[in-house]
Coordinates of C-alpha atoms in Angstrom, one line a residue:
X1 CA -30.7 -7.7 -5.0
X2 CA -29.4 -11.4 -4.0
X3 CA -26.1 -9.9 -6.0
X4 CA -25.5 -7.0 -3.8
X5 CA -26.2 -9.3 -0.9
X6 CA -23.5 -11.8 -1.5
X7 CA -20.7 -9.2 -2.0
X8 CA -22.1 -6.9 0.9
X9 CA -19.8 -6.5 4.4
X10 CA -21.3 -8.6 7.1
X11 CA -19.8 -6.1 9.7
X12 CA -20.1 -2.5 8.2
X13 CA -19.2 0.7 9.9
X14 CA -18.6 4.3 9.4
X15 CA -14.7 3.6 8.5
X16 CA -15.4 0.7 5.9
X17 CA -18.2 3.1 4.0
X18 CA -15.6 5.9 4.3
X19 CA -13.0 3.5 2.8
X20 CA -15.4 2.5 0.0
X21 CA -16.0 6.4 -0.9
X22 CA -12.0 6.8 -0.6
X23 CA -10.9 3.8 -3.0
X24 CA -13.8 4.6 -5.4
X25 CA -12.5 8.1 -5.7
X26 CA -8.5 7.1 -6.1
X27 CA -9.8 4.9 -8.8
X28 CA -11.7 7.6 -10.8
X29 CA -8.7 10.0 -10.1
X30 CA -6.1 7.6 -11.6
X31 CA -8.4 6.8 -14.8
X32 CA -8.9 10.8 -15.2
X33 CA -5.5 11.5 -14.9
X34 CA -4.2 9.0 -17.2
X35 CA -6.4 9.8 -19.7
X36 CA -6.2 13.7 -19.5
X37 CA -2.5 13.3 -19.7
X38 CA -3.0 10.8 -22.4
X39 CA -0.6 8.3 -20.6
X40 CA -2.1 5.0 -21.4
X41 CA 0.2 3.8 -24.2
X42 CA 3.3 4.9 -21.9
X43 CA 2.0 2.8 -19.1
X44 CA 1.5 -0.3 -21.2
X45 CA 4.8 0.3 -23.0
X46 CA 7.2 1.0 -20.0
X47 CA 5.6 0.0 -17.2
X48 CA 2.7 -3.1 -17.4
X49 CA 4.9 -4.8 -20.2
X50 CA 8.5 -4.6 -19.0
X51 CA 10.8 -7.2 -18.0
X52 CA 13.4 -5.0 -17.3
X53 CA 14.3 -6.5 -13.7
X54 CA 15.4 -2.6 -12.7
X55 CA 11.7 -1.3 -13.5
X56 CA 10.4 -4.3 -11.9
X57 CA 12.3 -3.6 -8.7
X58 CA 10.7 -0.1 -8.7
X59 CA 7.3 -1.5 -9.1
X60 CA 8.0 -4.0 -6.2
X61 CA 8.8 -0.8 -4.0
X62 CA 6.1 1.2 -5.1
X63 CA 3.7 -1.4 -4.1
X64 CA 5.7 -2.2 -0.7
X65 CA 5.5 1.6 0.2
X66 CA 1.6 1.8 -0.3
X67 CA 1.2 -1.4 1.5
X68 CA 3.6 0.1 4.7
X69 CA 0.9 3.0 5.1
X70 CA -2.2 0.6 4.2
X71 CA -0.9 -1.9 7.4
X72 CA 0.4 1.4 9.1
X73 CA -3.2 2.6 9.3
X74 CA -4.2 -0.7 10.7
X75 CA -1.4 -0.3 13.3
X76 CA -2.6 3.0 14.6
X77 CA -6.4 2.2 14.7
X78 CA -5.1 -0.9 17.2
X79 CA -2.7 1.4 19.1
X80 CA -5.5 3.9 19.5
X81 CA -8.2 1.4 20.7
X82 CA -6.2 0.1 23.4
X83 CA -4.7 3.5 24.5
X84 CA -7.5 4.0 27.3
X85 CA -9.6 1.3 29.1
X86 CA -12.8 0.4 28.0
X87 CA -12.5 1.9 24.6
X88 CA -15.7 1.8 21.8
X89 CA -13.3 3.2 18.9
X90 CA -13.6 -0.4 17.3
X91 CA -15.7 -3.3 18.4
X92 CA -14.6 -6.9 18.7
X93 CA -15.1 -7.8 15.2
X94 CA -13.8 -4.7 13.8
X95 CA -10.5 -4.8 15.9
X96 CA -10.2 -8.8 14.9
X97 CA -10.3 -7.9 11.2
X98 CA -7.8 -4.9 11.6
X99 CA -5.3 -7.2 13.5
X100 CA -5.8 -9.9 11.3
X101 CA -5.3 -7.8 7.8
X102 CA -2.3 -5.8 9.5
X103 CA -0.2 -8.9 10.1
X104 CA -0.8 -10.4 6.8
X105 CA -0.1 -7.0 4.8
X106 CA 3.0 -6.4 7.0
X107 CA 4.6 -9.6 6.4
X108 CA 3.7 -11.0 3.0
X109 CA 2.5 -7.6 1.1
X110 CA 5.0 -4.9 2.5
X111 CA 8.2 -6.9 3.9
X112 CA 8.3 -9.4 1.0
X113 CA 8.1 -6.9 -1.7
X114 CA 10.4 -4.4 -0.4
X115 CA 13.2 -7.3 -0.3
X116 CA 12.1 -8.5 -3.8
X117 CA 12.5 -4.5 -4.6
X118 CA 16.5 -4.5 -3.7
X119 CA 16.7 -7.9 -4.9
X120 CA 15.5 -7.1 -8.3
X121 CA 17.5 -4.0 -8.6
X122 CA 20.6 -5.0 -7.1
X123 CA 21.4 -8.4 -7.6
X124 CA 22.0 -8.4 -11.0
X125 CA 24.1 -5.3 -11.2
X126 CA 26.1 -6.3 -8.1
X127 CA 27.1 -9.7 -9.9
X128 CA 27.7 -7.9 -13.3
X129 CA 24.6 -9.5 -15.4
X130 CA 22.1 -8.1 -17.8
X131 CA 19.0 -9.1 -16.3
X132 CA 18.1 -12.0 -14.4
X133 CA 18.1 -15.7 -15.8
X134 CA 14.3 -15.7 -16.5
X135 CA 12.9 -12.0 -17.4
X136 CA 9.5 -13.1 -18.4
X137 CA 8.6 -15.1 -15.1
X138 CA 10.5 -12.1 -13.2
X139 CA 7.5 -9.8 -14.6
X140 CA 4.9 -12.7 -13.8
X141 CA 6.3 -13.1 -10.3
X142 CA 5.5 -9.5 -9.5
X143 CA 2.1 -9.1 -11.2
X144 CA 0.9 -12.4 -9.5
X145 CA 1.9 -10.6 -6.0
X146 CA 0.5 -7.4 -6.8
X147 CA -2.8 -9.2 -7.9
X148 CA -2.5 -11.1 -4.6
X149 CA -2.0 -7.8 -2.6
X150 CA -5.1 -6.2 -4.6
X151 CA -7.3 -9.4 -3.9
X152 CA -6.8 -8.9 0.1
X153 CA -7.1 -5.2 0.2
X154 CA -10.6 -5.3 -1.7
X155 CA -12.0 -7.4 1.3
X156 CA -12.9 -5.0 3.5
X157 CA -14.9 -3.3 1.2
X158 CA -16.4 -6.5 -0.7
X159 CA -17.5 -9.3 1.3
X160 CA -15.5 -8.8 4.5
X161 CA -11.9 -9.0 6.0
X162 CA -10.1 -12.4 7.5
X163 CA -10.9 -12.3 11.0
X164 CA -9.0 -15.3 12.7
X165 CA -5.7 -13.6 12.7
X166 CA -2.8 -13.5 10.3
X167 CA -1.7 -17.3 11.1
X168 CA -5.5 -18.3 10.5
X169 CA -5.4 -21.1 13.2
X170 CA -8.2 -23.7 12.8
X171 CA -10.7 -24.2 14.0
X172 CA -11.1 -20.3 13.8
X173 CA -11.0 -20.4 10.5
X174 CA -13.4 -23.3 10.0
X175 CA -16.4 -22.6 8.6
X176 CA -17.8 -22.6 12.0
X177 CA -16.0 -20.0 13.5
X178 CA -15.4 -17.5 10.3
X179 CA -18.7 -17.5 8.2
X180 CA -17.5 -14.9 6.3
X181 CA -15.9 -14.9 2.8
X182 CA -12.5 -13.5 4.7
X183 CA -10.5 -16.6 5.2
X184 CA -11.5 -17.5 1.8
X185 CA -9.8 -13.9 0.8
X186 CA -6.9 -14.9 2.8
X187 CA -6.6 -18.5 1.1
X188 CA -6.3 -17.2 -2.4
X189 CA -4.4 -13.7 -1.8
X190 CA -1.7 -15.8 0.0
X191 CA -2.0 -18.7 -2.6
X192 CA -1.8 -16.2 -6.0
X193 CA 1.4 -14.2 -4.1
X194 CA 2.8 -17.2 -2.9
X195 CA 3.1 -18.9 -6.5
X196 CA 4.8 -15.8 -7.7
X197 CA 7.2 -15.8 -4.6
X198 CA 8.2 -19.2 -5.6
X199 CA 8.8 -18.3 -9.0
X200 CA 11.3 -15.5 -7.9
X201 CA 13.0 -17.6 -5.7
X202 CA 13.7 -20.2 -8.5
X203 CA 14.7 -17.2 -10.9
X204 CA 17.2 -15.7 -8.3
X205 CA 19.0 -18.9 -7.3
X206 CA 19.2 -19.6 -11.3
X207 CA 20.5 -15.9 -11.9
X208 CA 23.1 -16.0 -9.1
X209 CA 24.3 -19.4 -9.7
X210 CA 24.6 -18.9 -13.5
X211 CA 25.0 -15.5 -14.5
X212 CA 27.9 -13.9 -12.4
X213 CA 30.5 -11.8 -14.1
X214 CA 33.7 -13.4 -15.2
X215 CA 35.9 -14.1 -12.2
X216 CA 33.0 -13.6 -9.7
X217 CA 33.1 -16.9 -7.8
X218 CA 30.5 -17.7 -4.9
X219 CA 33.1 -16.5 -2.6
X220 CA 33.7 -13.4 -4.1
X221 CA 30.2 -11.9 -4.6
X222 CA 29.0 -9.1 -2.3
X223 CA 27.4 -10.0 0.9
X224 CA 24.2 -8.8 -0.3
X225 CA 23.9 -11.2 -3.3
X226 CA 24.7 -13.8 -0.7
X227 CA 21.9 -12.8 1.4
X228 CA 19.4 -13.0 -1.7
X229 CA 21.1 -16.4 -2.5
X230 CA 20.6 -18.1 1.1
X231 CA 17.0 -16.3 1.5
X232 CA 15.7 -17.4 -2.0
X233 CA 17.1 -21.1 -1.1
X234 CA 14.8 -20.8 2.1
X235 CA 11.6 -19.4 -0.5
X236 CA 12.2 -22.8 -2.4
X237 CA 11.7 -24.9 0.0
X238 CA 9.4 -23.3 2.5
X239 CA 6.8 -21.8 0.0
X240 CA 5.5 -25.2 -1.5
X241 CA 4.6 -25.8 2.3
X242 CA 2.2 -23.0 2.2
X243 CA 0.9 -23.7 -1.0
X244 CA -0.5 -27.4 0.4
X245 CA -1.5 -26.2 3.5
X246 CA -3.6 -23.5 1.5
X247 CA -4.9 -25.9 -0.9
X248 CA -6.1 -28.0 2.2
X249 CA -7.8 -25.0 4.1
X250 CA -9.6 -24.2 0.6
X251 CA -10.9 -27.9 0.6
X252 CA -12.0 -27.7 4.0
X253 CA -14.0 -24.4 3.6
X254 CA -15.4 -24.9 0.0
X255 CA -15.6 -28.4 -0.3
X256 CA -16.5 -30.1 2.8
X257 CA -13.3 -31.7 3.6
X258 CA -12.0 -32.4 7.3
X259 CA -8.2 -31.8 7.2
X260 CA -8.0 -29.4 10.3
X261 CA -11.5 -30.2 11.6
X262 CA -12.0 -31.3 15.1
X263 CA -14.3 -34.1 14.4
X264 CA -14.2 -36.9 11.5
X265 CA -10.6 -37.6 11.8
X266 CA -9.3 -33.7 11.4
X267 CA -6.4 -32.5 13.5
X268 CA -6.5 -28.6 13.6
X269 CA -2.8 -29.0 15.2
X270 CA -1.9 -29.9 11.4
X271 CA -2.8 -26.4 10.4
X272 CA -0.4 -25.3 13.1
X273 CA 2.7 -27.0 12.1
X274 CA 1.8 -26.7 8.5
X275 CA 1.6 -23.0 8.9
X276 CA 4.8 -22.6 10.8
X277 CA 6.9 -24.9 8.8
X278 CA 6.5 -22.1 6.2
X279 CA 6.0 -19.5 8.7
X280 CA 9.1 -19.5 10.7
X281 CA 11.6 -19.7 7.7
X282 CA 9.5 -16.9 6.3
X283 CA 10.9 -15.0 9.1
X284 CA 14.5 -15.5 7.9
X285 CA 13.6 -15.0 4.3
X286 CA 12.8 -11.2 5.8
X287 CA 15.8 -11.1 7.7
X288 CA 18.7 -12.6 5.8
X289 CA 18.3 -9.9 2.8
X290 CA 18.2 -7.0 5.9
X291 CA 21.4 -8.7 7.1
X292 CA 22.7 -8.5 3.6
X293 CA 21.4 -4.7 3.2
X294 CA 23.5 -3.8 6.6
X295 CA 26.7 -5.4 5.7
X296 CA 27.0 -3.4 2.2
X297 CA 26.2 0.0 4.5
X298 CA 28.4 -0.7 7.4
X299 CA 31.5 -1.4 5.2
X300 CA 30.7 1.5 3.0
X301 CA 30.3 4.0 5.7
X302 CA 32.9 2.5 7.6
X303 CA 35.4 2.8 4.8
X304 CA 36.7 -0.6 5.8
X305 CA 36.4 -4.0 4.0
X306 CA 33.7 -6.6 5.8
X307 CA 35.2 -8.2 8.6
X308 CA 35.0 -11.9 8.4
X309 CA 33.7 -12.4 5.1
X310 CA 33.9 -16.4 5.3
X311 CA 32.3 -16.4 8.7
X312 CA 29.5 -14.2 7.6
X313 CA 28.6 -16.5 4.7
X314 CA 28.6 -19.7 6.7
X315 CA 26.7 -17.9 9.4
X316 CA 23.8 -17.3 6.9
X317 CA 24.4 -20.8 5.9
X318 CA 23.5 -21.8 9.4
X319 CA 20.6 -19.5 9.7
X320 CA 19.0 -20.6 6.6
X321 CA 19.3 -24.4 7.7
X322 CA 18.2 -24.3 11.4
X323 CA 15.3 -22.1 10.2
X324 CA 13.6 -25.3 9.6
X325 CA 14.5 -26.6 12.9
X326 CA 12.7 -24.4 15.0
X327 CA 9.0 -24.2 14.4
X328 CA 7.5 -25.6 16.8
X329 CA 8.5 -23.3 19.5
X330 CA 5.4 -21.1 18.1
X331 CA 3.2 -23.7 20.2
X332 CA 4.9 -24.7 23.2
X333 CA 1.9 -24.1 25.3
X334 CA 0.0 -26.8 23.0
X335 CA 0.9 -30.1 25.0
X336 CA 3.2 -31.7 22.5
X337 CA 5.3 -33.1 25.5
X338 CA 8.4 -32.1 27.2
X339 CA 11.1 -34.0 25.0
X340 CA 9.6 -32.2 21.9
X341 CA 9.8 -28.9 23.7
X342 CA 13.3 -29.6 25.0
X343 CA 14.7 -30.3 21.4
X344 CA 12.9 -27.7 19.6
X345 CA 14.3 -24.9 22.6
X346 CA 17.6 -26.0 22.0
X347 CA 17.5 -25.4 18.2
X348 CA 15.9 -22.1 18.9
X349 CA 18.9 -20.8 21.1
X350 CA 20.9 -22.5 18.9
X351 CA 20.3 -20.2 16.1
X352 CA 21.2 -17.0 17.7
X353 CA 24.9 -18.4 17.8
X354 CA 25.2 -17.5 14.0
X355 CA 23.3 -14.5 14.3
X356 CA 25.5 -13.3 16.8
X357 CA 28.3 -13.9 14.7
X358 CA 27.1 -11.4 12.4
X359 CA 26.4 -8.7 14.7
X360 CA 30.1 -9.5 16.0
X361 CA 31.6 -9.2 12.4
X362 CA 29.7 -5.5 12.0
X363 CA 30.8 -4.3 15.2
X364 CA 34.3 -5.2 14.4
X365 CA 34.1 -3.6 10.7
X366 CA 33.1 -0.5 12.7
X367 CA 36.1 -0.7 14.9
X368 CA 38.6 1.7 14.1
X369 CA 36.8 2.4 11.1
X370 CA 36.7 6.0 9.7
X371 CA 32.8 6.2 9.9
X372 CA 30.3 8.5 8.0
X373 CA 27.0 9.0 9.6
X374 CA 24.8 9.2 6.7
X375 CA 21.1 8.5 7.0
X376 CA 21.6 4.8 5.9
X377 CA 24.6 4.5 8.5
X378 CA 22.3 5.6 11.1
X379 CA 19.8 2.9 10.4
X380 CA 22.4 0.2 10.3
X381 CA 23.8 1.1 13.6
X382 CA 20.2 1.9 15.2
X383 CA 19.7 -1.6 14.2
X384 CA 22.4 -3.4 16.6
X385 CA 21.1 -2.3 19.8
X386 CA 17.3 -2.3 19.2
X387 CA 17.7 -5.9 17.5
X388 CA 19.9 -7.4 20.2
X389 CA 16.8 -6.4 22.6
X390 CA 14.6 -8.8 20.2
X391 CA 17.2 -11.5 19.9
X392 CA 17.7 -11.8 23.7
X393 CA 13.9 -11.3 24.5
X394 CA 13.9 -14.1 21.8
X395 CA 16.0 -16.8 23.8
X396 CA 13.8 -15.9 26.8
X397 CA 11.0 -17.0 24.9
X398 CA 12.9 -20.2 23.6
X399 CA 12.5 -21.5 27.3
X400 CA 10.0 -23.4 26.7
X401 CA 9.2 -23.6 30.5
X402 CA 9.0 -19.8 30.8
X403 CA 7.0 -19.7 27.4
X404 CA 4.1 -20.7 29.8
X405 CA 3.7 -17.0 30.7
X406 CA 5.0 -15.5 27.8
X407 CA 2.8 -16.8 25.2
X408 CA -0.1 -14.8 24.2
X409 CA 0.7 -12.0 25.7
X410 CA 2.3 -8.6 24.6
X411 CA 5.5 -9.6 25.7
X412 CA 5.5 -11.6 23.0
X413 CA 4.2 -8.5 20.5
X414 CA 7.1 -6.8 21.7
X415 CA 9.6 -9.4 21.4
X416 CA 8.6 -9.8 17.3
X417 CA 8.6 -6.2 16.4
X418 CA 12.0 -5.5 17.9
X419 CA 13.1 -8.2 15.7
X420 CA 11.0 -7.5 12.5
X421 CA 11.0 -3.5 12.6
X422 CA 14.8 -3.0 13.1
X423 CA 15.5 -6.3 11.1
X424 CA 13.5 -5.6 8.0
X425 CA 12.1 -2.1 8.2
X426 CA 15.2 0.1 9.3
X427 CA 17.3 -2.2 6.7
X428 CA 14.8 -1.7 3.9
X429 CA 15.0 2.3 4.5
X430 CA 18.3 2.2 4.8
X431 CA 18.7 0.2 1.4
X432 CA 16.0 2.7 0.2
X433 CA 17.9 5.7 0.8
X434 CA 21.5 3.6 0.0
X435 CA 20.4 2.6 -3.8
X436 CA 18.1 5.5 -4.2
X437 CA 20.6 7.7 -6.4
X438 CA 21.4 4.3 -8.4
X439 CA 17.3 4.1 -9.0
X440 CA 16.6 7.4 -10.0
X441 CA 19.7 9.3 -10.8
X442 CA 19.5 11.8 -7.5
X443 CA 19.8 11.7 -3.8
X444 CA 17.1 11.9 -1.0
X445 CA 18.0 14.6 1.3
X446 CA 20.2 13.9 4.2
X447 CA 18.8 16.3 6.9
X448 CA 15.4 15.4 6.6
X449 CA 16.1 11.8 6.3
X450 CA 17.9 12.1 9.8
X451 CA 14.7 13.7 11.3
X452 CA 12.9 11.0 9.9
X453 CA 15.2 8.3 11.4
X454 CA 15.2 10.0 14.9
X455 CA 11.4 10.2 14.7
X456 CA 11.1 6.5 14.1
X457 CA 13.9 5.1 16.1
X458 CA 12.9 7.0 19.3
X459 CA 9.0 6.5 18.8
X460 CA 9.8 2.6 18.2
X461 CA 11.2 2.2 21.5
X462 CA 8.2 4.6 22.9
X463 CA 5.7 2.2 21.2
X464 CA 6.8 -1.3 21.9
X465 CA 9.3 -1.4 25.1
X466 CA 6.2 -1.0 27.2
X467 CA 4.5 -3.7 25.9
X468 CA 7.3 -6.1 27.3
X469 CA 5.9 -4.4 30.9
X470 CA 2.3 -5.2 30.2
X471 CA 2.8 -8.6 28.8
X472 CA 5.1 -9.5 31.7
X473 CA 1.9 -8.2 33.9
X474 CA -0.5 -10.3 31.8
X475 CA -1.7 -8.2 29.3
X476 CA -2.9 -11.0 26.4
X477 CA -2.6 -9.8 23.0
X478 CA -5.4 -9.6 20.1
X479 CA -7.5 -8.7 23.3
X480 CA -9.7 -5.5 21.9
X481 CA -10.6 -3.9 25.4
X482 CA -9.4 -4.3 28.9
X483 CA -10.5 -2.6 32.4
X484 CA -9.1 0.4 34.3
X485 CA -8.3 -2.0 37.2
X486 CA -6.1 -3.8 35.4
X487 CA -3.6 -0.6 35.3
X488 CA -2.7 -1.0 31.5
X489 CA -3.8 2.0 30.9
X490 CA -0.9 4.7 31.3
X491 CA 1.7 1.8 29.2
X492 CA -0.8 1.5 26.4
X493 CA -1.2 5.4 26.4
X494 CA 2.4 5.6 26.0
X495 CA 2.8 2.8 23.0
X496 CA -0.2 5.0 21.3
X497 CA 2.0 8.3 21.4
X498 CA 5.1 6.5 20.1
X499 CA 2.7 4.7 17.0
X500 CA 1.8 8.7 16.3
X501 CA 5.3 9.7 16.6
X502 CA 6.1 6.8 14.0
X503 CA 3.6 8.0 11.5
X504 CA 5.4 11.3 11.7
X505 CA 8.6 9.9 10.9
X506 CA 7.1 8.1 7.8
X507 CA 5.4 11.0 6.9
X508 CA 8.9 12.7 6.7
X509 CA 10.1 10.0 4.4
X510 CA 7.3 10.5 2.1
X511 CA 7.8 14.4 2.3
X512 CA 11.5 14.0 2.0
X513 CA 10.9 11.9 -1.6
X514 CA 8.9 14.8 -2.5
X515 CA 11.4 17.6 -1.4
X516 CA 14.3 15.4 -3.2
X517 CA 12.2 14.9 -6.6
X518 CA 11.7 18.7 -6.7
X519 CA 14.9 20.1 -5.6
X520 CA 17.9 17.4 -5.2
X521 CA 20.9 17.9 -7.5
X522 CA 20.7 15.9 -10.8
X523 CA 24.7 15.9 -11.0
X524 CA 25.8 13.4 -8.4
X525 CA 27.8 10.8 -10.4
X526 CA 27.5 7.2 -10.8
X527 CA 29.0 6.7 -7.0
X528 CA 28.0 9.3 -4.8
X529 CA 28.6 7.2 -1.5
X530 CA 32.3 6.2 -2.6
X531 CA 30.9 2.4 -2.1
X532 CA 32.7 -0.7 -3.2
X533 CA 30.3 -3.3 -5.1
X534 CA 29.8 -3.5 -8.6
X535 CA 26.2 -2.0 -9.2
X536 CA 28.2 1.4 -8.6
X537 CA 30.7 0.8 -11.5
X538 CA 27.9 1.8 -13.9
X539 CA 25.5 4.9 -14.8
X540 CA 23.2 6.4 -12.6
X541 CA 20.5 5.9 -13.4
X542 CA 21.5 2.7 -15.0
X543 CA 20.9 2.2 -18.9
X544 CA 18.9 -0.9 -19.9
X545 CA 21.7 -3.1 -20.5
X546 CA 23.6 -2.2 -17.1
X547 CA 26.9 -2.9 -18.2
X548 CA 28.1 -1.7 -21.5
X549 CA 30.9 -4.1 -21.4
X550 CA 30.6 -7.2 -18.8
X551 CA 32.6 -6.6 -15.8
X552 CA 35.4 -8.5 -14.5
X553 CA 35.4 -9.5 -10.9
X554 CA 39.2 -10.2 -10.0
X555 CA 38.4 -9.7 -6.1
X556 CA 35.8 -9.6 -3.3
X557 CA 35.4 -5.8 -3.9
X558 CA 36.4 -5.5 -7.4
X559 CA 34.8 -2.1 -8.0
X560 CA 36.9 -0.5 -4.9
X561 CA 40.1 -2.0 -6.2
X562 CA 39.2 -0.9 -9.4
X563 CA 39.2 2.7 -8.1
X564 CA 41.9 2.4 -5.5
X565 CA 44.2 -0.1 -6.9
X566 CA 43.7 0.1 -10.5
X567 CA 42.4 -3.1 -11.6
X568 CA 41.0 -3.5 -15.2
X569 CA 37.2 -4.2 -14.4
X570 CA 35.9 -3.6 -17.9
X571 CA 38.3 -5.6 -20.3
X572 CA 37.5 -5.7 -24.0
X573 CA 35.4 -3.7 -26.4
X574 CA 32.0 -3.0 -27.0
X575 CA 29.9 -5.7 -28.6
X576 CA 26.4 -6.1 -29.5
X577 CA 24.1 -6.9 -26.6
X578 CA 21.1 -9.3 -26.4
X579 CA 17.8 -8.0 -24.9
X580 CA 14.4 -9.6 -24.1
X581 CA 11.6 -7.8 -25.4
X582 CA 8.6 -7.0 -23.4
X583 CA 5.7 -8.8 -23.2
X584 CA 2.1 -8.2 -21.8
X585 CA 1.4 -11.9 -21.6
X586 CA 2.3 -11.6 -17.4
X587 CA 0.4 -9.0 -16.7
X588 CA -2.9 -10.4 -18.7
X589 CA -2.3 -13.6 -17.0
X590 CA -2.0 -12.2 -13.4
X591 CA -5.3 -10.5 -14.1
X592 CA -6.9 -13.8 -14.8
X593 CA -5.5 -15.4 -11.6
X594 CA -7.2 -12.2 -9.9
X595 CA -10.5 -13.4 -11.8
X596 CA -9.8 -17.1 -10.7
X597 CA -9.0 -16.0 -7.2
X598 CA -12.2 -13.6 -6.6
X599 CA -14.5 -16.4 -8.2
X600 CA -13.1 -18.8 -5.5
X601 CA -13.7 -16.8 -3.1
X602 CA -17.4 -16.3 -3.5
X603 CA -18.0 -19.8 -5.5
X604 CA -18.9 -18.2 -8.9
X605 CA -18.1 -21.3 -10.4
X606 CA -18.5 -20.9 -14.3
X607 CA -16.3 -17.5 -13.9
X608 CA -13.7 -19.8 -11.9
X609 CA -13.7 -22.5 -14.6
X610 CA -13.4 -19.7 -17.5
X611 CA -10.4 -18.0 -15.7
X612 CA -8.5 -21.3 -14.9
X613 CA -8.6 -21.9 -19.2
X614 CA -7.7 -18.6 -19.5
X615 CA -4.7 -19.2 -17.4
X616 CA -3.8 -22.0 -19.4
X617 CA -4.3 -20.6 -22.7
X618 CA -1.7 -17.9 -21.6
X619 CA 0.7 -20.9 -20.8
X620 CA -0.1 -22.3 -24.4
X621 CA 0.7 -19.2 -25.9
X622 CA 4.1 -18.8 -24.1
X623 CA 4.9 -22.6 -25.0
X624 CA 4.5 -21.6 -28.8
X625 CA 5.4 -18.1 -29.1
X626 CA 8.8 -17.2 -30.9
X627 CA 10.1 -14.3 -29.1
X628 CA 13.8 -14.3 -29.3
X629 CA 14.3 -10.8 -28.3
X630 CA 16.4 -8.0 -29.8
X631 CA 19.9 -7.0 -29.9
X632 CA 21.3 -3.6 -29.0
X633 CA 23.8 -2.2 -31.7
X634 CA 27.4 -0.8 -30.9
X635 CA 26.6 2.0 -32.4
X636 CA 23.6 2.6 -29.7
X637 CA 25.6 1.7 -26.9
X638 CA 28.3 4.2 -27.9
X639 CA 25.7 6.9 -28.3
X640 CA 24.1 5.8 -25.2
X641 CA 27.1 5.8 -23.0
X642 CA 28.6 9.3 -24.2
X643 CA 25.1 10.8 -23.3
X644 CA 25.3 9.1 -19.9
X645 CA 28.9 10.1 -19.4
X646 CA 28.4 13.6 -20.3
X647 CA 25.2 13.5 -18.2
X648 CA 27.3 12.2 -15.1
X649 CA 30.3 14.6 -15.6

């Protein structure tokens, strides 16, 4: 009985019990399907053990889409709860858990994997590489992220969810106010996935700096590759701070230290500083790759080269630098003094300057362009005015004196979503649609895609613009209910209607994928968009070796110049290609990390020690293994190229 009491949810509800049943039935269904269709061997050979950057990118993509809908359900529950005054759909505890997990899932387990999905698939192709620099580490990065996500997602059915917000401020996250294991889940899920992200950062920096095609100097790279480079530099500098902060959180919660306590020499504000030293650069880890996506899409569908290439690169470098100098604006109201507030107010406003440069460059690219209104282009154009509203309200929040009114109100929630949803979610949907034919060899349906865009764009504004008004009128965020006398009811109902509209839009995206899988033409060729960068110079879908002959990039838009000016993009002849072998070690090691994290969450020390030994055994195995990969012969390359060329005629 004690065993079941340890893992019981402290605040069960019918929704939790329904989730338990749904999870159980889903797992049984997956296991039955794999067994019935005899796909266990295929799953292990082709996916669980793959080191191919393209397949890893697709696995990131699938995970991100699942997490998008998981976090979206939380969002709908919040909007439903606040749609009417004095609502009892959720109680206070359940609402705390919902908004806490919503933030963590959307930032860490939806937006981050979506970004790394596109990075994994696109960046090596854009720079003319065979793979990333460290393919095994790339696989380990994905599986560590995945196990971190799964660890957090079992919390609401085993032991209880985090309930102190996605920022996990102390003393709310201490044992005194968070007695359940929910915050332990938070610490170890973020720790495991964060290690994977840090590994990815090192991997992509090395790949971009060391594996570019001949002739592709840094100032000839596509803008998405530049955005990936700057974002991963931020990752390498920011994520170690999160790692240290989470270790200190773990020590406080499990071993009785006082790093973040309000007694015995502890300092709860130390957590706020460490969290936001990581947390605000994290925002730009999300935004910069999105800027790269928009740059690729706008130049492609405006039928013009990107305006102001050098200033675009410079602005991204400046944004990455300033991102580490603004963290204190998250607690202007917490008493650090007028001088400190003034300094960080100035740096916060300053970071808007390079962002504004990028917006003007996109507008100048569109000016006199022959614009084609495809689905990706609609998201790119829709992003500009919506994100501008988010940026302007950000400058309002940057004024430390005015922030005393805005802080901890729904105004701040509206601002954040006006930057992150157009700046990340729109970009990821646009990038998904844009590179989908390169990933899978067919295009998503344009008509359904446009319906989805309009539902999402209109409903987004309907959802979040009323929050500016209720926030200015005093509605506090994180409050699970309010009285009718406040007058917040009608605008909150409007937000709920908008949230339902967004749900319809995302449902249309799912339907579009289903419809296109069944009915879309597979006869689209390697370059259906008439694009400009190197990834479109190879076949769709892409062969395992990416390029039969390593491309030679003599200009910023080598593929465009190859098509329009006759540049020789593939000089030379076929040669045998070296590729890495698949391996199950990253998957096995990540499973041990999952067991390790789960054991620490509940203080099962014997299992934690055994899992730790297993992790070190995997490291030792890799250190002494002699796996030199394999070669693809010239004959195999010729056969593959002839087959793919014939399929794309």
